[in-house]
PDB file of C-alpha atoms in Angstrom:
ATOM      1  CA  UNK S  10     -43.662  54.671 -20.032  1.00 37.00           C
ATOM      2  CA  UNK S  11     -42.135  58.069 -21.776  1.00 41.00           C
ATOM      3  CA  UNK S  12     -38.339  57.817 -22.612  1.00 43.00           C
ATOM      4  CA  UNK S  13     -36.658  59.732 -20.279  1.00 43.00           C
ATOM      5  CA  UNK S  14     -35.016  62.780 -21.926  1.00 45.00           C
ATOM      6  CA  UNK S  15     -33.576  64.893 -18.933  1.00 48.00           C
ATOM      7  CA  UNK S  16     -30.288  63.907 -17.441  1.00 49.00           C
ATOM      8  CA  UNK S  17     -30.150  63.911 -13.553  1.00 50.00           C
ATOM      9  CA  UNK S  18     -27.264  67.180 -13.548  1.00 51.00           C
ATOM     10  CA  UNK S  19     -29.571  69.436 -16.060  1.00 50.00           C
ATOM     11  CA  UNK S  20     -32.399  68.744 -14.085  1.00 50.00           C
ATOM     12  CA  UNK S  21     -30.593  69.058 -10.496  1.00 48.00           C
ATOM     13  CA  UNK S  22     -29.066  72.739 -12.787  1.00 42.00           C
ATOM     14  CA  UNK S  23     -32.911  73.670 -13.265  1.00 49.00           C
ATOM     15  CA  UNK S  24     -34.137  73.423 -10.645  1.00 52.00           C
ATOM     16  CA  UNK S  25     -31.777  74.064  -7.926  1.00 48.00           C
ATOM     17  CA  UNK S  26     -34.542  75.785  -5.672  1.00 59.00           C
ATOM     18  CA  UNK S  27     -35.027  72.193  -4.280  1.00 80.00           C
ATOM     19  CA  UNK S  28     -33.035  70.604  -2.003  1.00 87.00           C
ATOM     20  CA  UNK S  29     -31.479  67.804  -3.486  1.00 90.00           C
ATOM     21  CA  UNK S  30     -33.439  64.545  -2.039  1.00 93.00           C
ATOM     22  CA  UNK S  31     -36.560  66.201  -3.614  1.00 93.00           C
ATOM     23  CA  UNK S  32     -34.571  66.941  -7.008  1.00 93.00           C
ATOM     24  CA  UNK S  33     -33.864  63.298  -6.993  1.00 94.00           C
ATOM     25  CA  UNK S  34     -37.367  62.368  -5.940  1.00 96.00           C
ATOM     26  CA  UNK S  35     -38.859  64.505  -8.744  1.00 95.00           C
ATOM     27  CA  UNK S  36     -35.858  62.921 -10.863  1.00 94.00           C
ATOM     28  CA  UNK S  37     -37.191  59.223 -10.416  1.00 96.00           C
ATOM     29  CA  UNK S  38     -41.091  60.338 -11.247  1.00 96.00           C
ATOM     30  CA  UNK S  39     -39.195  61.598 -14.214  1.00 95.00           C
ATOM     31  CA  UNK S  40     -37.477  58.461 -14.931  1.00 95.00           C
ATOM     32  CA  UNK S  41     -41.042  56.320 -13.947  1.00 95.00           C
ATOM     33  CA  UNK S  42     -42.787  58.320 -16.646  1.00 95.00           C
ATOM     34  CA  UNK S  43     -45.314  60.150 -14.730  1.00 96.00           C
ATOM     35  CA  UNK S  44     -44.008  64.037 -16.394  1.00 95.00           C
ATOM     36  CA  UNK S  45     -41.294  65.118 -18.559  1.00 93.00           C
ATOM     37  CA  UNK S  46     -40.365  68.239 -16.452  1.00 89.00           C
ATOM     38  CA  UNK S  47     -41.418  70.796 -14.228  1.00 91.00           C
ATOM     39  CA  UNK S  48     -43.263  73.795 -15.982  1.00 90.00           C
ATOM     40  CA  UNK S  49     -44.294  76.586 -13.735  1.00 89.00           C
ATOM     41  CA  UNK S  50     -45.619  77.502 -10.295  1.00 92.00           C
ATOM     42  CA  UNK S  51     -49.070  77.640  -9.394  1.00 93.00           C
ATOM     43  CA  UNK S  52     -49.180  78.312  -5.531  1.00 90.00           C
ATOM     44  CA  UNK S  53     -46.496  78.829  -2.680  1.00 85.00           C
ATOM     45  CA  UNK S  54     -48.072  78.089   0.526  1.00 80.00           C
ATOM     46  CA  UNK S  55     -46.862  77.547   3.971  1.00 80.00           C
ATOM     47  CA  UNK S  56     -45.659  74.041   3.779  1.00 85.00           C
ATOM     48  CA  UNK S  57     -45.907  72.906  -0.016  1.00 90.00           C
ATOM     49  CA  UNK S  58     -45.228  74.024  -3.255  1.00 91.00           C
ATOM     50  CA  UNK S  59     -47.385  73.312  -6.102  1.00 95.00           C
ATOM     51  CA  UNK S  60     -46.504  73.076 -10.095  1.00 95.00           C
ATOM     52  CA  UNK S  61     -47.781  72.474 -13.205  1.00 95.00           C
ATOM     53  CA  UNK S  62     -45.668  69.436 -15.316  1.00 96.00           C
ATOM     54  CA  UNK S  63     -45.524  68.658 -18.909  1.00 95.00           C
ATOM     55  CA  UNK S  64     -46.066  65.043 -19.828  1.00 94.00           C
ATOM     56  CA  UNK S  65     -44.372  63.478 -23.293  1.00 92.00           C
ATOM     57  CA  UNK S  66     -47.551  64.059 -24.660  1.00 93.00           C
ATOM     58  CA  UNK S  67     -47.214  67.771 -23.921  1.00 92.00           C
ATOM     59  CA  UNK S  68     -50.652  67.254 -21.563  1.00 94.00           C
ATOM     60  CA  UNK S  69     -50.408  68.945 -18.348  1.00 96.00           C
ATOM     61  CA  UNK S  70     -50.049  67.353 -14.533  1.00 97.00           C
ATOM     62  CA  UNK S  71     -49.798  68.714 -11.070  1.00 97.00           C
ATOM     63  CA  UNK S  72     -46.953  67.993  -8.725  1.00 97.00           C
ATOM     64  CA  UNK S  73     -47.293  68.925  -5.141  1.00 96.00           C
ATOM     65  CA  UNK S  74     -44.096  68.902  -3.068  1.00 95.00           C
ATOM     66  CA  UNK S  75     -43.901  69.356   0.729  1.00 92.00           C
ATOM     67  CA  UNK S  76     -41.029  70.938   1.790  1.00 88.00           C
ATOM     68  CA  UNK S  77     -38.870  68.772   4.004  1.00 86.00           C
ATOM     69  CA  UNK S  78     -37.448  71.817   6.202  1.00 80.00           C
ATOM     70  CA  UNK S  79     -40.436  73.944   6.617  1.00 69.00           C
ATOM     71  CA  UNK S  80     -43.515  71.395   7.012  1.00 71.00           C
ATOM     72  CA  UNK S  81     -44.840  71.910  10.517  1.00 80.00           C
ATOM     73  CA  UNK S  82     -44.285  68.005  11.114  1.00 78.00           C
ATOM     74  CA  UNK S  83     -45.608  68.998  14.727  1.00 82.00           C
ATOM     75  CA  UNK S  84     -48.626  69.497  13.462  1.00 84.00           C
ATOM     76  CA  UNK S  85     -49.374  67.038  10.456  1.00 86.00           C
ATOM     77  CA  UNK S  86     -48.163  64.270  13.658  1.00 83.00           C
ATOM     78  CA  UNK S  87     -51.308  65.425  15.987  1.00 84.00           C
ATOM     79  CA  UNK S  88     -53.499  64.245  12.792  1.00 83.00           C
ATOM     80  CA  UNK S  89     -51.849  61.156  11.813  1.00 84.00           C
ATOM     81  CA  UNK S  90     -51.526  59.589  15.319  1.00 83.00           C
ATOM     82  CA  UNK S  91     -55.102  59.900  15.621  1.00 80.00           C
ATOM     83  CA  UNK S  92     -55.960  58.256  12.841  1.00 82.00           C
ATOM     84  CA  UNK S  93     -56.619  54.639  13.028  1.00 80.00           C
ATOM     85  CA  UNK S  94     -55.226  53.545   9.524  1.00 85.00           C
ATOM     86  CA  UNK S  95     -51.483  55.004  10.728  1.00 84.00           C
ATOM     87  CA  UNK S  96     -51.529  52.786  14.534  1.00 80.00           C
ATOM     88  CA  UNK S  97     -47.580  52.617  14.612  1.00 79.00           C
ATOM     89  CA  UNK S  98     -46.587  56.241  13.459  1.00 79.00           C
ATOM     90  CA  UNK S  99     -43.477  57.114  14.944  1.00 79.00           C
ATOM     91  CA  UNK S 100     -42.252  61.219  15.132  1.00 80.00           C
ATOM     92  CA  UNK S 101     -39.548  61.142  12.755  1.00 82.00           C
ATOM     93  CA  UNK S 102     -40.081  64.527  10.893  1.00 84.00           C
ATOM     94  CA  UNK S 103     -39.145  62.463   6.922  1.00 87.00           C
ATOM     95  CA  UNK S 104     -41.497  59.886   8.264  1.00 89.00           C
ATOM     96  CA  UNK S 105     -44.127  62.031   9.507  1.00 89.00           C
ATOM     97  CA  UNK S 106     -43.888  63.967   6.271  1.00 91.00           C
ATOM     98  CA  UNK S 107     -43.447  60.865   3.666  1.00 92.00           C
ATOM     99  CA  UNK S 108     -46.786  59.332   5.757  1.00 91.00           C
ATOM    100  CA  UNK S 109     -48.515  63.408   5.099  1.00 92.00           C
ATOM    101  CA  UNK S 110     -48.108  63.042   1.177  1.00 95.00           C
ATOM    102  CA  UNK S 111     -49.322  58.921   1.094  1.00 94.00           C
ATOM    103  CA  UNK S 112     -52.354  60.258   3.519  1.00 93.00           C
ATOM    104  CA  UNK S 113     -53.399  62.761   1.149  1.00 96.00           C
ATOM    105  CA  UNK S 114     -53.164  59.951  -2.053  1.00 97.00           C
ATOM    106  CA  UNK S 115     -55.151  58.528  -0.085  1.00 95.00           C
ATOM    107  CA  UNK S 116     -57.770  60.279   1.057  1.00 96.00           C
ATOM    108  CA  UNK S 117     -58.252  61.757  -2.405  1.00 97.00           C
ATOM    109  CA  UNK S 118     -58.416  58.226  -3.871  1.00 97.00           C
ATOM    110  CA  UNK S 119     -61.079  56.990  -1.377  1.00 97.00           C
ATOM    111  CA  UNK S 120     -62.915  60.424  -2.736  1.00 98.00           C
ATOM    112  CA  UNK S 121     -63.017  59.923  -6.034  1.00 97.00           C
ATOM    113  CA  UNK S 122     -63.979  55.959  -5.496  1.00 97.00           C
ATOM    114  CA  UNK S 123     -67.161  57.748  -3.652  1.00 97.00           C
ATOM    115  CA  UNK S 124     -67.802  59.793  -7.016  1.00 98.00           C
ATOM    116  CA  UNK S 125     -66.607  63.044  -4.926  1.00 98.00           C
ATOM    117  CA  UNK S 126     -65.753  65.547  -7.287  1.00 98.00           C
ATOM    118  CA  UNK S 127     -61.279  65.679  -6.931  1.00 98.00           C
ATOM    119  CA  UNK S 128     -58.345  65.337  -8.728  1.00 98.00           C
ATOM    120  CA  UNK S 129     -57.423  62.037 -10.088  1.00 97.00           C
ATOM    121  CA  UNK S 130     -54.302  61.147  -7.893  1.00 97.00           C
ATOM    122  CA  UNK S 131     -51.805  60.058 -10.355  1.00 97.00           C
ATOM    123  CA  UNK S 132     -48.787  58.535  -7.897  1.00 97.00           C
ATOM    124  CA  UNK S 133     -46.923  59.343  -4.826  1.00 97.00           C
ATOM    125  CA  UNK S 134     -43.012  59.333  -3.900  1.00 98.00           C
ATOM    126  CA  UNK S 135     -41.649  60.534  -0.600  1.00 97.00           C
ATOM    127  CA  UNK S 136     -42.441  64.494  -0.002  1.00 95.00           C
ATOM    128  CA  UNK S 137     -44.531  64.579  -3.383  1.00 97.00           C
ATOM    129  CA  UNK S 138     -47.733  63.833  -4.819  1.00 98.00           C
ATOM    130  CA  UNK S 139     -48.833  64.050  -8.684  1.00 98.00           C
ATOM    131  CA  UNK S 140     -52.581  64.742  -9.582  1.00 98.00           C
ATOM    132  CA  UNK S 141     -54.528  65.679 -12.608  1.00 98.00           C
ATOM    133  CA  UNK S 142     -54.414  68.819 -13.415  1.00 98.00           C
ATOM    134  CA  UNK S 143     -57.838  70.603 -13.514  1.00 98.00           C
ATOM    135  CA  UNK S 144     -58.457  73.716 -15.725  1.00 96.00           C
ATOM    136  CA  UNK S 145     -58.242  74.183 -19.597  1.00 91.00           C
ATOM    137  CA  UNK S 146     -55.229  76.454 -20.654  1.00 87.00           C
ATOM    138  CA  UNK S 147     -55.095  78.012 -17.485  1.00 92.00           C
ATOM    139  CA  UNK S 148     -55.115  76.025 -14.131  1.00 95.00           C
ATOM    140  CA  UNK S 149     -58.722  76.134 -12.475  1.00 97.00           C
ATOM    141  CA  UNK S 150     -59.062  79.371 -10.274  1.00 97.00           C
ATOM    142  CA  UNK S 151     -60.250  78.415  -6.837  1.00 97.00           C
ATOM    143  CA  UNK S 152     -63.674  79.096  -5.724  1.00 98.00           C
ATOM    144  CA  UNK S 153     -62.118  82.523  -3.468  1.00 97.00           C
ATOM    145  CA  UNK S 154     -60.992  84.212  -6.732  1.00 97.00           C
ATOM    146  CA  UNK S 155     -64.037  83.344  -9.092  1.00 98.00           C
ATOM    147  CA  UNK S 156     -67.069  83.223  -7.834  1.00 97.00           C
ATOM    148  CA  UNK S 157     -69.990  81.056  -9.489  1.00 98.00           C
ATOM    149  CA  UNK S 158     -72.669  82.629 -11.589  1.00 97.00           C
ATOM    150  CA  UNK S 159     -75.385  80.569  -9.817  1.00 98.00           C
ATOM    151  CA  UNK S 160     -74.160  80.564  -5.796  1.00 98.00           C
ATOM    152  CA  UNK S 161     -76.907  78.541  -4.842  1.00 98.00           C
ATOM    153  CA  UNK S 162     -76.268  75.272  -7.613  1.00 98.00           C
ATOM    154  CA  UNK S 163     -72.393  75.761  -6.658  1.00 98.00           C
ATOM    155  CA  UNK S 164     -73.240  75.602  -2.998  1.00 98.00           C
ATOM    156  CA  UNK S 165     -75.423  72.900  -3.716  1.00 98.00           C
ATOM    157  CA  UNK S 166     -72.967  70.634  -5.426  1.00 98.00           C
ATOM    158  CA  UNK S 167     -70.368  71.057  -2.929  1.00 98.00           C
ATOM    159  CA  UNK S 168     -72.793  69.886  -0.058  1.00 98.00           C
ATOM    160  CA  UNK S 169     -73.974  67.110  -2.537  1.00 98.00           C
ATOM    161  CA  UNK S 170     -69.940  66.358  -2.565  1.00 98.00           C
ATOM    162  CA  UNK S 171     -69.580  66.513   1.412  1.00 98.00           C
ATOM    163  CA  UNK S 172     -72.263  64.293   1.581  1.00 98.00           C
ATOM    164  CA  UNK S 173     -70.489  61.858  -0.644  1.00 98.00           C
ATOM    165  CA  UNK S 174     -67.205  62.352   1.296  1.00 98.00           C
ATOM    166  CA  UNK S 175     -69.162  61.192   4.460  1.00 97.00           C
ATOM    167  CA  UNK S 176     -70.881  58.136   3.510  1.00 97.00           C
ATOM    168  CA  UNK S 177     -66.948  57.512   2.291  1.00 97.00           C
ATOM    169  CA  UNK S 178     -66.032  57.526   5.730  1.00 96.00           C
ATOM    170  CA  UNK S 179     -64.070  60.798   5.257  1.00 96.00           C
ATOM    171  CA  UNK S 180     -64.243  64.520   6.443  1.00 96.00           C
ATOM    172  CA  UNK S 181     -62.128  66.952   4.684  1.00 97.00           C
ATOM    173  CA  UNK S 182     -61.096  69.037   7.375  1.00 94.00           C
ATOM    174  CA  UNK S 183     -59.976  72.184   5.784  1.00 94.00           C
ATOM    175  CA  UNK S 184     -62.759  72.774   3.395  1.00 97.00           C
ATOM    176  CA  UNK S 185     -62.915  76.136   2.337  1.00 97.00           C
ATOM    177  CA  UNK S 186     -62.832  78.891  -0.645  1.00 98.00           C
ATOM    178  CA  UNK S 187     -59.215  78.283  -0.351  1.00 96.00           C
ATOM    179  CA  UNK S 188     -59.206  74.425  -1.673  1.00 95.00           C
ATOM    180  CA  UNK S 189     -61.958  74.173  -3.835  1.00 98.00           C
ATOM    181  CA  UNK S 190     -61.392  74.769  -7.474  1.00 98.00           C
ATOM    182  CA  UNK S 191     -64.181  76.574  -9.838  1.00 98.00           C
ATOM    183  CA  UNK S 192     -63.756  74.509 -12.632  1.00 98.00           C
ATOM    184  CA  UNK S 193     -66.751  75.683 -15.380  1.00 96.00           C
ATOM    185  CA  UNK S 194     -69.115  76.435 -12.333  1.00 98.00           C
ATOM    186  CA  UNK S 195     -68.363  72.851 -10.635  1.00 98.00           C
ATOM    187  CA  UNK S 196     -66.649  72.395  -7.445  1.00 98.00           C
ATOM    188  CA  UNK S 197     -63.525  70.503  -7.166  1.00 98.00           C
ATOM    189  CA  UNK S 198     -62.315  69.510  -4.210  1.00 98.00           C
ATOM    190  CA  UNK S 199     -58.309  69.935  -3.126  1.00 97.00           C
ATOM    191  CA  UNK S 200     -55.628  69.426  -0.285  1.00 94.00           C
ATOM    192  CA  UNK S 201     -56.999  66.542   1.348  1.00 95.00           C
ATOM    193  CA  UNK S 202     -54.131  66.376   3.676  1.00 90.00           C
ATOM    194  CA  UNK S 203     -55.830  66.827   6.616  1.00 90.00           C
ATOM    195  CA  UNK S 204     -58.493  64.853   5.539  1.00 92.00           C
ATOM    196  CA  UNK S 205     -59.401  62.027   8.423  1.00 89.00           C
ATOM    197  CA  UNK S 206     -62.133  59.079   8.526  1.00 92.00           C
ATOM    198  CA  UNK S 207     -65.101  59.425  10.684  1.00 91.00           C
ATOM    199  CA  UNK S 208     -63.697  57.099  13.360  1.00 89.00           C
ATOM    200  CA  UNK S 209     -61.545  60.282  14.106  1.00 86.00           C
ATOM    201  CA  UNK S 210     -62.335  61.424  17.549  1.00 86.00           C
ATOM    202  CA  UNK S 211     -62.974  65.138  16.440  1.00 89.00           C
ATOM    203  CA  UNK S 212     -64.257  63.913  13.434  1.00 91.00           C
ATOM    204  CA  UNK S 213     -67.838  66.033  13.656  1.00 95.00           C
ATOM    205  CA  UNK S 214     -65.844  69.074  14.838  1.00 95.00           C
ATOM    206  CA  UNK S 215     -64.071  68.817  11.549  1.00 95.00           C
ATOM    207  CA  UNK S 216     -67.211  68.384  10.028  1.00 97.00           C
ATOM    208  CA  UNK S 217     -68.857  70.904  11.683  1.00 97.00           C
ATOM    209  CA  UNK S 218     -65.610  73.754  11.024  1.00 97.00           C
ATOM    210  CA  UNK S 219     -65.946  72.580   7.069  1.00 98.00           C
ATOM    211  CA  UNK S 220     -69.676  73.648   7.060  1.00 98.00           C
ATOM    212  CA  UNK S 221     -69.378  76.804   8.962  1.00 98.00           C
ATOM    213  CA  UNK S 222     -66.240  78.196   6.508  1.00 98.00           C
ATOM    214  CA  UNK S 223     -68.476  77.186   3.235  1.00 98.00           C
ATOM    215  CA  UNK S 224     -71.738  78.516   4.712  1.00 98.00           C
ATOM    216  CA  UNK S 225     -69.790  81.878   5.882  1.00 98.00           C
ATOM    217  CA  UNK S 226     -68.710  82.519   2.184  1.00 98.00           C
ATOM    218  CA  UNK S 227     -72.135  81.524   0.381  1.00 98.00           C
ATOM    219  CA  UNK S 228     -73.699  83.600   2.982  1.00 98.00           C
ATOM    220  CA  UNK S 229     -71.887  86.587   1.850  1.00 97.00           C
ATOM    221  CA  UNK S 230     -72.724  85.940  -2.177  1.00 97.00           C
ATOM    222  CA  UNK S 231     -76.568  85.998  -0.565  1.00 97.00           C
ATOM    223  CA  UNK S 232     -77.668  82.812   0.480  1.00 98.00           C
ATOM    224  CA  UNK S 233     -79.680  82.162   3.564  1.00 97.00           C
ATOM    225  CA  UNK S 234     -78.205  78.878   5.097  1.00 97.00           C
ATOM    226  CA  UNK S 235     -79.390  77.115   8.133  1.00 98.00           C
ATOM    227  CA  UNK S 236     -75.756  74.955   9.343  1.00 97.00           C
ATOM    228  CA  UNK S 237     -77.479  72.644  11.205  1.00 97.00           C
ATOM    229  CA  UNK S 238     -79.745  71.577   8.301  1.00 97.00           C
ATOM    230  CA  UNK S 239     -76.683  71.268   6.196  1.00 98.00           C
ATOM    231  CA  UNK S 240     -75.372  69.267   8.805  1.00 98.00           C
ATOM    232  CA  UNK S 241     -78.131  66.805   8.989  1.00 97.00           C
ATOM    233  CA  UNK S 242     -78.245  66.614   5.011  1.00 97.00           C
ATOM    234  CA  UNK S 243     -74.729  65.369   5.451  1.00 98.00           C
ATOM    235  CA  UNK S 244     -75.098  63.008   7.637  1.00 96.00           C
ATOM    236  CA  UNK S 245     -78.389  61.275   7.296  1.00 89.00           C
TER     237      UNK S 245
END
């Protein structure tokens, strides 16, 4: 485990844009070893931040915090409840939240045990997650902002990946240009937070809204896709 170099005040100093029970949740991954300190933001969405870390080592993480104040909790609850491996989930908005960021772990874990292309999750702690971080100097762009040289293998790969995802026992639920990274013309797959197994009751509607966002885009880079094939090459 990396010696911890930051004391608890300079780091609550440096990053005071955090509330203080996520400065001392980042604090103890500091203190467990996972990264040394924050080192810039990457994206600023609706519920979570993300960040690049540095490691001892100076190699680079991801840390992915949802905001305690902000989250729709509303929301990630109408998931969760449905999904059998959370039976007992009670609507406390910390709770709710805490159970969002182990649910994503999760999910991405289960992935990447089905050879789905993802980030390796790293750890978990309360409202934040820590993943690999994909890219080479600069973070991976996602697939919106660079498009592949060869649509057709990209598209390819990322159905080959759905596929993977269901025999898992997962849909994604939110697949889209949005959360999948170009990474040297391979799909990676991202934000598994709404991720849910195939036991979920709306589990082919998912399925079925993933397909139809990722067709949509390939469709405009000139590909002529038939949804319900894709569907069946999913699923069979």
């Amino acid at each position: 485990m990396p010696r911890n170099t930051t004391s608890k005040e300079k780091f609550k100093t440096k990053h005071g844009v955090f509330d203080n029970f996520t400065n001392t949740t980042l604090f103890k991954l500091i203190s467990r070893g996972y990264f040394e300190g924050i080192q810039s933001p990457i994206s600023i969405g609706k519920e979570s931040n993300v960040f690049s870390a540095l490691r001892k080592d100076n190699s680079k993480i991801i840390i992915k915090i949802y905001r305690l104040e902000t989250s729709d909790f509303n929301r990630m609850y109408e998931y969760i409840r449905a999904d059998s491996r959370y039976p007992k989930m009670k609507k406390s908005r910390r709770k709710i939240i805490f159970t969002w960021v182990q649910r994503e772990y999760r999910n991405i874990l289960r992935a990447r045990e089905a050879s789905v292309v993802v980030p390796t999750p790293l750890g978990f702690l309360n409202n934040v997650l820590v993943l690999e971080y994909i890219g080479d100097d600069m973070v991976a762009k996602k697939l919106k902002d660079d498009i592949p040289d060869n649509p057709k293998t990209f598209f390819n790969k990322i159905i080959d990946n759905m596929r993977k995802l269901h025999k898992a026992g997962l849909v994604h639920g939110d697949l889209s240009p949005f959360n999948i990274l170009n990474h040297n013309e391979t799909p990676v797959f991202i934000d598994f937070s709404q991720g849910t197994t195939t036991e979920h009751p709306n589990f082919k509607e998912y399925l079925q809204r993933d397909i139809k966002n990722i067709s949509t885009f390939f469709t405009k880079q000139g590909l002529n896709i038939n949804t319900d094939k894709i569907y069946d090459k999913i699923t069979k």
